[in-house]
Amino acid sequence: MASSLSSKHLPQGTDDLGRNDSDQTVLEKHVSFFDRNRDGFVYPWETFEGLRAIGAGYFFSMAGAFLIHFALSGKTRPGKYPSPVFPIEVKNIHLARHGSDAGVFDSDGRFVELKFEEIFSKFARTHGSALTSGELMAMLRSNRESGDYKGWIGSWTEWMTLYNLCKDERGLLRKEIVRGVYDGSLFERMERDRKPHKNRCCI
Ligand code: HEM
Ligand SMILES: [Ca+2]
């Protein structure tokens, strides 16, 4: 699937409508793809729509939207009553970080280049700039903090979703794909390049 992604680049710092998002952190950009109307809040139906737009299946998208919002909504709304529609506040998404991750997002949600490079220098032993499924599992195991079961599950889910959606025909997860997931540009490319008649989903 990844091999069908085009190499064209998005205009830096602007979205399709030319809106400037340069004041967003990389983690905010990761999530903003799912903020379909760009009002600063992601609702479960927007996450569902975003997951469908990148080729995830109907039931996976339903379950994903439910679980993501159930897990993250409250964290991004500190001091507020729980909302029955489980919104996620984009500007507070850094509060939804979990442990046992790759450390590429810092505590403010900014991109840490060194940690990104480390993923490949430490774990991409076979190909250098791509991860096999075994190497990905080794990375997940190595990132685990003891007793942090929520973090283990969160990280496993994020990486396995990415792997299943974007591995190439040899089962490799390429570095440029991983870079693109962090700032959400991957999601934009997947939506653009997706052919309506072609079922790209494998989960
Ligand atoms: C198919 C859709 C998605 C994929 C493939 C995906 C994948 C990923 C990956 C690979 C990471 C990096 C984890 C690490 O550095 O170890 C990540 C981090 C994160 N994602 Fe997503 N994501 C998706 C959708 C979403 C959505 C819809 C939200 C919330 C609205 C979200 C919120 C986050 C947050 C808060 C983090 C930071 C976790 C941390 O580093 O502690 N993601 N995601
Ligand atoms: Ca929205």
mmCIF file of C-alpha atoms and ligand atoms in Angstrom:
data_model
loop_
_atom_site.group_PDB
_atom_site.id
_atom_site.type_symbol
_atom_site.label_atom_id
_atom_site.label_comp_id
_atom_site.label_asym_id
_atom_site.label_seq_id
_atom_site.Cartn_x
_atom_site.Cartn_y
_atom_site.Cartn_z
ATOM 1 C CA MET A 1 0.000 0.000 0.000
ATOM 2 C CA ALA A 2 2.737 2.397 0.939
ATOM 3 C CA SER A 3 4.324 1.920 -2.450
ATOM 4 C CA SER A 4 1.297 3.571 -4.032
ATOM 5 C CA LEU A 5 1.796 6.772 -2.080
ATOM 6 C CA SER A 6 2.970 9.573 -4.331
ATOM 7 C CA SER A 7 6.137 11.472 -3.529
ATOM 8 C CA LYS A 8 4.550 14.869 -3.954
ATOM 9 C CA HIS A 9 4.907 17.167 -0.997
ATOM 10 C CA LEU A 10 2.341 19.237 0.754
ATOM 11 C CA PRO A 11 2.947 22.973 0.915
ATOM 12 C CA GLN A 12 4.896 23.590 4.092
ATOM 13 C CA GLY A 13 2.797 24.975 6.908
ATOM 14 C CA THR A 14 -0.456 25.286 5.003
ATOM 15 C CA ASP A 15 -3.400 22.984 4.544
ATOM 16 C CA ASP A 16 -5.561 22.457 1.457
ATOM 17 C CA LEU A 17 -7.309 25.743 2.054
ATOM 18 C CA GLY A 18 -4.089 27.662 2.533
ATOM 19 C CA ARG A 19 -4.616 28.026 6.262
ATOM 20 C CA ASN A 20 -1.395 28.506 8.171
ATOM 21 C CA ASP A 21 -0.715 25.904 10.823
ATOM 22 C CA SER A 22 2.892 26.805 11.568
ATOM 23 C CA ASP A 23 2.030 27.640 15.156
ATOM 24 C CA GLN A 24 0.948 24.044 15.798
ATOM 25 C CA THR A 25 3.233 21.485 17.387
ATOM 26 C CA VAL A 26 3.941 18.324 15.413
ATOM 27 C CA LEU A 27 1.654 16.324 17.718
ATOM 28 C CA GLU A 28 -1.148 18.868 17.125
ATOM 29 C CA LYS A 29 -0.627 18.378 13.381
ATOM 30 C CA HIS A 30 -0.776 14.591 13.849
ATOM 31 C CA VAL A 31 -4.218 14.970 15.377
ATOM 32 C CA SER A 32 -5.484 17.888 13.276
ATOM 33 C CA PHE A 33 -5.997 15.637 10.278
ATOM 34 C CA PHE A 34 -8.901 14.179 12.225
ATOM 35 C CA ASP A 35 -10.271 17.647 13.083
ATOM 36 C CA ARG A 36 -12.144 17.641 9.825
ATOM 37 C CA ASN A 37 -13.720 21.098 10.193
ATOM 38 C CA ARG A 38 -10.614 22.586 11.844
ATOM 39 C CA ASP A 39 -12.469 24.019 14.820
ATOM 40 C CA GLY A 40 -9.850 22.846 17.323
ATOM 41 C CA PHE A 41 -11.900 19.900 18.601
ATOM 42 C CA VAL A 42 -11.875 16.338 17.323
ATOM 43 C CA TYR A 43 -15.179 14.511 17.806
ATOM 44 C CA PRO A 44 -15.588 10.732 17.512
ATOM 45 C CA TRP A 45 -17.458 11.040 14.202
ATOM 46 C CA GLU A 46 -14.543 13.086 12.809
ATOM 47 C CA THR A 47 -12.064 10.405 13.866
ATOM 48 C CA PHE A 48 -14.314 7.814 12.242
ATOM 49 C CA GLU A 49 -14.422 9.882 9.038
ATOM 50 C CA GLY A 50 -10.636 10.406 9.104
ATOM 51 C CA LEU A 51 -9.924 6.719 9.616
ATOM 52 C CA ARG A 52 -12.256 5.822 6.752
ATOM 53 C CA ALA A 53 -10.603 8.500 4.582
ATOM 54 C CA ILE A 54 -7.216 6.804 4.927
ATOM 55 C CA GLY A 55 -8.630 3.399 4.090
ATOM 56 C CA ALA A 56 -9.390 1.776 7.434
ATOM 57 C CA GLY A 57 -12.345 -0.598 7.481
ATOM 58 C CA TYR A 58 -15.781 0.303 8.812
ATOM 59 C CA PHE A 59 -15.673 -1.726 12.016
ATOM 60 C CA PHE A 60 -12.058 -0.878 12.773
ATOM 61 C CA SER A 61 -12.894 2.818 12.335
ATOM 62 C CA MET A 62 -15.948 2.556 14.594
ATOM 63 C CA ALA A 63 -14.038 0.736 17.322
ATOM 64 C CA GLY A 64 -10.978 2.974 16.895
ATOM 65 C CA ALA A 65 -12.988 6.166 17.196
ATOM 66 C CA PHE A 66 -14.779 4.898 20.287
ATOM 67 C CA LEU A 67 -11.622 3.693 22.054
ATOM 68 C CA ILE A 68 -9.463 6.720 21.167
ATOM 69 C CA HIS A 69 -12.055 9.197 22.413
ATOM 70 C CA PHE A 70 -12.928 7.178 25.492
ATOM 71 C CA ALA A 71 -9.228 7.031 26.399
ATOM 72 C CA LEU A 72 -8.104 10.545 25.451
ATOM 73 C CA SER A 73 -11.023 12.972 25.742
ATOM 74 C CA GLY A 74 -10.782 13.552 29.497
ATOM 75 C CA LYS A 75 -7.019 13.959 29.415
ATOM 76 C CA THR A 76 -7.284 16.856 26.968
ATOM 77 C CA ARG A 77 -9.979 18.620 29.004
ATOM 78 C CA PRO A 78 -8.373 19.093 32.436
ATOM 79 C CA GLY A 79 -10.709 20.500 35.056
ATOM 80 C CA LYS A 80 -13.798 20.114 32.883
ATOM 81 C CA TYR A 81 -16.770 17.805 33.404
ATOM 82 C CA PRO A 82 -16.722 14.718 31.205
ATOM 83 C CA SER A 83 -18.553 15.374 27.960
ATOM 84 C CA PRO A 84 -21.009 12.788 26.603
ATOM 85 C CA VAL A 85 -19.660 13.418 23.094
ATOM 86 C CA PHE A 86 -16.028 12.820 24.130
ATOM 87 C CA PRO A 87 -14.314 15.733 22.348
ATOM 88 C CA ILE A 88 -10.531 15.889 22.126
ATOM 89 C CA GLU A 89 -9.047 19.381 22.415
ATOM 90 C CA VAL A 90 -6.284 19.682 19.847
ATOM 91 C CA LYS A 91 -4.344 22.349 21.747
ATOM 92 C CA ASN A 92 -4.142 20.039 24.790
ATOM 93 C CA ILE A 93 -3.235 16.850 22.936
ATOM 94 C CA HIS A 94 0.219 16.804 24.543
ATOM 95 C CA LEU A 95 -1.589 15.948 27.810
ATOM 96 C CA ALA A 96 -2.734 12.698 26.202
ATOM 97 C CA ARG A 97 0.781 11.334 25.717
ATOM 98 C CA HIS A 98 1.460 8.013 27.333
ATOM 99 C CA GLY A 99 4.520 6.150 28.521
ATOM 100 C CA SER A 100 6.366 3.363 26.685
ATOM 101 C CA ASP A 101 6.431 5.403 23.467
ATOM 102 C CA ALA A 102 9.381 6.079 21.189
ATOM 103 C CA GLY A 103 10.019 9.478 22.795
ATOM 104 C CA VAL A 104 9.794 11.286 19.457
ATOM 105 C CA PHE A 105 7.196 13.704 20.839
ATOM 106 C CA ASP A 106 8.553 15.739 23.740
ATOM 107 C CA SER A 107 6.344 16.778 26.663
ATOM 108 C CA ASP A 108 4.939 19.706 24.630
ATOM 109 C CA GLY A 109 4.289 17.538 21.575
ATOM 110 C CA ARG A 110 7.283 18.798 19.594
ATOM 111 C CA PHE A 111 9.312 16.567 17.304
ATOM 112 C CA VAL A 112 12.635 15.257 18.627
ATOM 113 C CA GLU A 113 14.730 14.467 15.545
ATOM 114 C CA LEU A 114 17.354 12.544 17.528
ATOM 115 C CA LYS A 115 14.793 10.116 18.934
ATOM 116 C CA PHE A 116 13.285 9.661 15.477
ATOM 117 C CA GLU A 117 16.698 8.794 14.012
ATOM 118 C CA GLU A 118 17.307 6.445 16.930
ATOM 119 C CA ILE A 119 14.353 4.262 15.905
ATOM 120 C CA PHE A 120 16.190 3.358 12.729
ATOM 121 C CA SER A 121 19.779 3.415 13.960
ATOM 122 C CA LYS A 122 18.870 1.020 16.780
ATOM 123 C CA PHE A 123 16.251 -1.238 15.256
ATOM 124 C CA ALA A 124 16.355 -1.140 11.429
ATOM 125 C CA ARG A 125 19.139 -3.717 11.247
ATOM 126 C CA THR A 126 18.146 -5.457 8.037
ATOM 127 C CA HIS A 127 17.496 -2.512 5.713
ATOM 128 C CA GLY A 128 18.669 0.626 7.510
ATOM 129 C CA SER A 129 15.773 2.843 6.528
ATOM 130 C CA ALA A 130 12.842 0.467 7.027
ATOM 131 C CA LEU A 131 11.576 -1.750 9.822
ATOM 132 C CA THR A 132 10.576 -5.394 9.478
ATOM 133 C CA SER A 133 7.701 -6.573 11.671
ATOM 134 C CA GLY A 134 10.215 -8.309 13.952
ATOM 135 C CA GLU A 135 12.265 -5.148 14.307
ATOM 136 C CA LEU A 136 9.123 -3.180 15.093
ATOM 137 C CA MET A 137 8.231 -5.645 17.837
ATOM 138 C CA ALA A 138 11.775 -5.403 19.204
ATOM 139 C CA MET A 139 11.398 -1.623 19.358
ATOM 140 C CA LEU A 140 8.061 -1.890 21.159
ATOM 141 C CA ARG A 141 9.545 -4.322 23.687
ATOM 142 C CA SER A 142 12.536 -2.076 24.236
ATOM 143 C CA ASN A 143 10.351 1.005 24.808
ATOM 144 C CA ARG A 144 8.237 -0.685 27.477
ATOM 145 C CA GLU A 145 8.427 0.874 30.906
ATOM 146 C CA SER A 146 7.861 -1.624 33.673
ATOM 147 C CA GLY A 147 4.235 -1.937 34.804
ATOM 148 C CA ASP A 148 2.994 0.692 32.298
ATOM 149 C CA TYR A 149 0.363 -1.583 30.768
ATOM 150 C CA LYS A 150 -1.733 1.270 29.343
ATOM 151 C CA GLY A 151 1.360 2.627 27.597
ATOM 152 C CA TRP A 152 2.220 -0.823 26.240
ATOM 153 C CA ILE A 153 -1.258 -1.182 24.766
ATOM 154 C CA GLY A 154 -1.293 2.400 23.437
ATOM 155 C CA SER A 155 2.057 2.044 21.714
ATOM 156 C CA TRP A 156 1.301 -1.408 20.357
ATOM 157 C CA THR A 157 -2.002 -0.184 18.912
ATOM 158 C CA GLU A 158 -0.469 2.924 17.299
ATOM 159 C CA TRP A 159 2.411 1.053 15.703
ATOM 160 C CA MET A 160 0.469 -2.015 14.593
ATOM 161 C CA THR A 161 -2.198 0.191 13.012
ATOM 162 C CA LEU A 162 0.510 2.071 11.146
ATOM 163 C CA TYR A 163 2.246 -1.145 10.137
ATOM 164 C CA ASN A 164 -0.929 -2.808 8.899
ATOM 165 C CA LEU A 165 -2.060 0.225 6.931
ATOM 166 C CA CYS A 166 1.300 1.183 5.461
ATOM 167 C CA LYS A 167 3.713 -1.741 5.192
ATOM 168 C CA ASP A 168 5.006 -2.281 1.662
ATOM 169 C CA GLU A 169 4.733 -5.473 -0.375
ATOM 170 C CA ARG A 170 7.817 -6.894 1.390
ATOM 171 C CA GLY A 171 6.323 -6.239 4.816
ATOM 172 C CA LEU A 172 8.597 -3.256 5.496
ATOM 173 C CA LEU A 173 7.627 -0.030 7.245
ATOM 174 C CA ARG A 174 9.680 2.652 5.517
ATOM 175 C CA LYS A 175 11.308 5.573 7.310
ATOM 176 C CA GLU A 176 9.571 8.243 5.215
ATOM 177 C CA ILE A 177 6.206 6.713 6.142
ATOM 178 C CA VAL A 178 7.089 6.839 9.822
ATOM 179 C CA ARG A 179 8.253 10.451 9.517
ATOM 180 C CA GLY A 180 4.966 11.335 7.838
ATOM 181 C CA VAL A 181 2.811 9.766 10.536
ATOM 182 C CA TYR A 182 4.327 11.994 13.201
ATOM 183 C CA ASP A 183 3.224 15.290 11.616
ATOM 184 C CA GLY A 184 0.095 13.824 10.026
ATOM 185 C CA SER A 185 1.265 14.552 6.466
ATOM 186 C CA LEU A 186 1.080 10.797 5.832
ATOM 187 C CA PHE A 187 -2.657 10.856 6.536
ATOM 188 C CA GLU A 188 -3.147 13.741 4.086
ATOM 189 C CA ARG A 189 -1.215 11.895 1.371
ATOM 190 C CA MET A 190 -3.138 8.676 1.979
ATOM 191 C CA GLU A 191 -6.433 10.497 1.647
ATOM 192 C CA ARG A 192 -5.345 12.261 -1.557
ATOM 193 C CA ASP A 193 -3.826 9.222 -3.190
ATOM 194 C CA ARG A 194 -6.601 6.882 -2.277
ATOM 195 C CA LYS A 195 -8.613 5.626 -5.202
ATOM 196 C CA PRO A 196 -12.297 5.334 -4.235
ATOM 197 C CA HIS A 197 -12.699 1.951 -5.922
ATOM 198 C CA LYS A 198 -9.610 0.429 -4.380
ATOM 199 C CA ASN A 199 -9.833 -1.230 -0.993
ATOM 200 C CA ARG A 200 -6.570 -0.306 0.698
ATOM 201 C CA CYS A 201 -7.481 -1.648 4.063
ATOM 202 C CA CYS A 202 -5.985 -4.709 5.566
ATOM 203 C CA ILE A 203 -7.305 -4.402 9.115
HETATM 204 C C1 HEM B 1 -4.634 5.503 11.713
HETATM 205 C C2 HEM B 1 -4.543 6.504 12.586
HETATM 206 C C3 HEM B 1 -3.364 6.691 13.489
HETATM 207 C C4 HEM B 1 -2.128 6.112 13.464
HETATM 208 C C5 HEM B 1 -1.591 5.082 12.481
HETATM 209 C C6 HEM B 1 -1.376 6.662 14.556
HETATM 210 C C7 HEM B 1 -0.079 6.307 14.856
HETATM 211 C C8 HEM B 1 0.681 6.880 15.843
HETATM 212 C C9 HEM B 1 2.078 6.600 16.088
HETATM 213 C C10 HEM B 1 2.931 5.610 15.299
HETATM 214 C C11 HEM B 1 2.466 7.353 17.130
HETATM 215 C C12 HEM B 1 3.880 7.422 17.726
HETATM 216 C C13 HEM B 1 4.012 6.583 18.955
HETATM 217 C C14 HEM B 1 5.435 6.583 19.447
HETATM 218 O O1 HEM B 1 6.182 7.556 19.233
HETATM 219 O O2 HEM B 1 5.844 5.564 20.058
HETATM 220 C C15 HEM B 1 1.315 8.111 17.563
HETATM 221 C C16 HEM B 1 1.304 8.961 18.642
HETATM 222 C C17 HEM B 1 0.166 9.587 19.107
HETATM 223 N N1 HEM B 1 -1.074 9.604 18.518
HETATM 224 FE FE1 HEM B 1 -1.583 8.683 16.824
HETATM 225 N N2 HEM B 1 -2.161 7.568 15.237
HETATM 226 C C18 HEM B 1 -3.379 7.612 14.623
HETATM 227 C C19 HEM B 1 -4.452 8.374 14.992
HETATM 228 C C20 HEM B 1 -4.506 9.153 16.114
HETATM 229 C C21 HEM B 1 -5.679 9.856 16.572
HETATM 230 C C22 HEM B 1 -7.045 9.854 15.863
HETATM 231 C C23 HEM B 1 -5.345 10.482 17.718
HETATM 232 C C24 HEM B 1 -6.191 11.362 18.608
HETATM 233 C C25 HEM B 1 -7.185 12.090 18.157
HETATM 234 C C26 HEM B 1 -3.959 10.172 17.990
HETATM 235 C C27 HEM B 1 -3.235 10.608 19.072
HETATM 236 C C28 HEM B 1 -1.915 10.332 19.317
HETATM 237 C C29 HEM B 1 -1.185 10.809 20.473
HETATM 238 C C30 HEM B 1 -1.745 11.650 21.631
HETATM 239 C C31 HEM B 1 0.123 10.336 20.347
HETATM 240 C C32 HEM B 1 1.291 10.571 21.311
HETATM 241 C C33 HEM B 1 1.531 9.311 22.094
HETATM 242 C C34 HEM B 1 2.855 9.400 22.839
HETATM 243 O O3 HEM B 1 3.886 9.597 22.190
HETATM 244 O O4 HEM B 1 2.867 9.268 24.065
HETATM 245 N N3 HEM B 1 -3.485 9.376 16.990
HETATM 246 N N4 HEM B 1 0.257 7.802 16.775
HETATM 247 CA CA CA B 2 -13.665 19.453 14.634
#
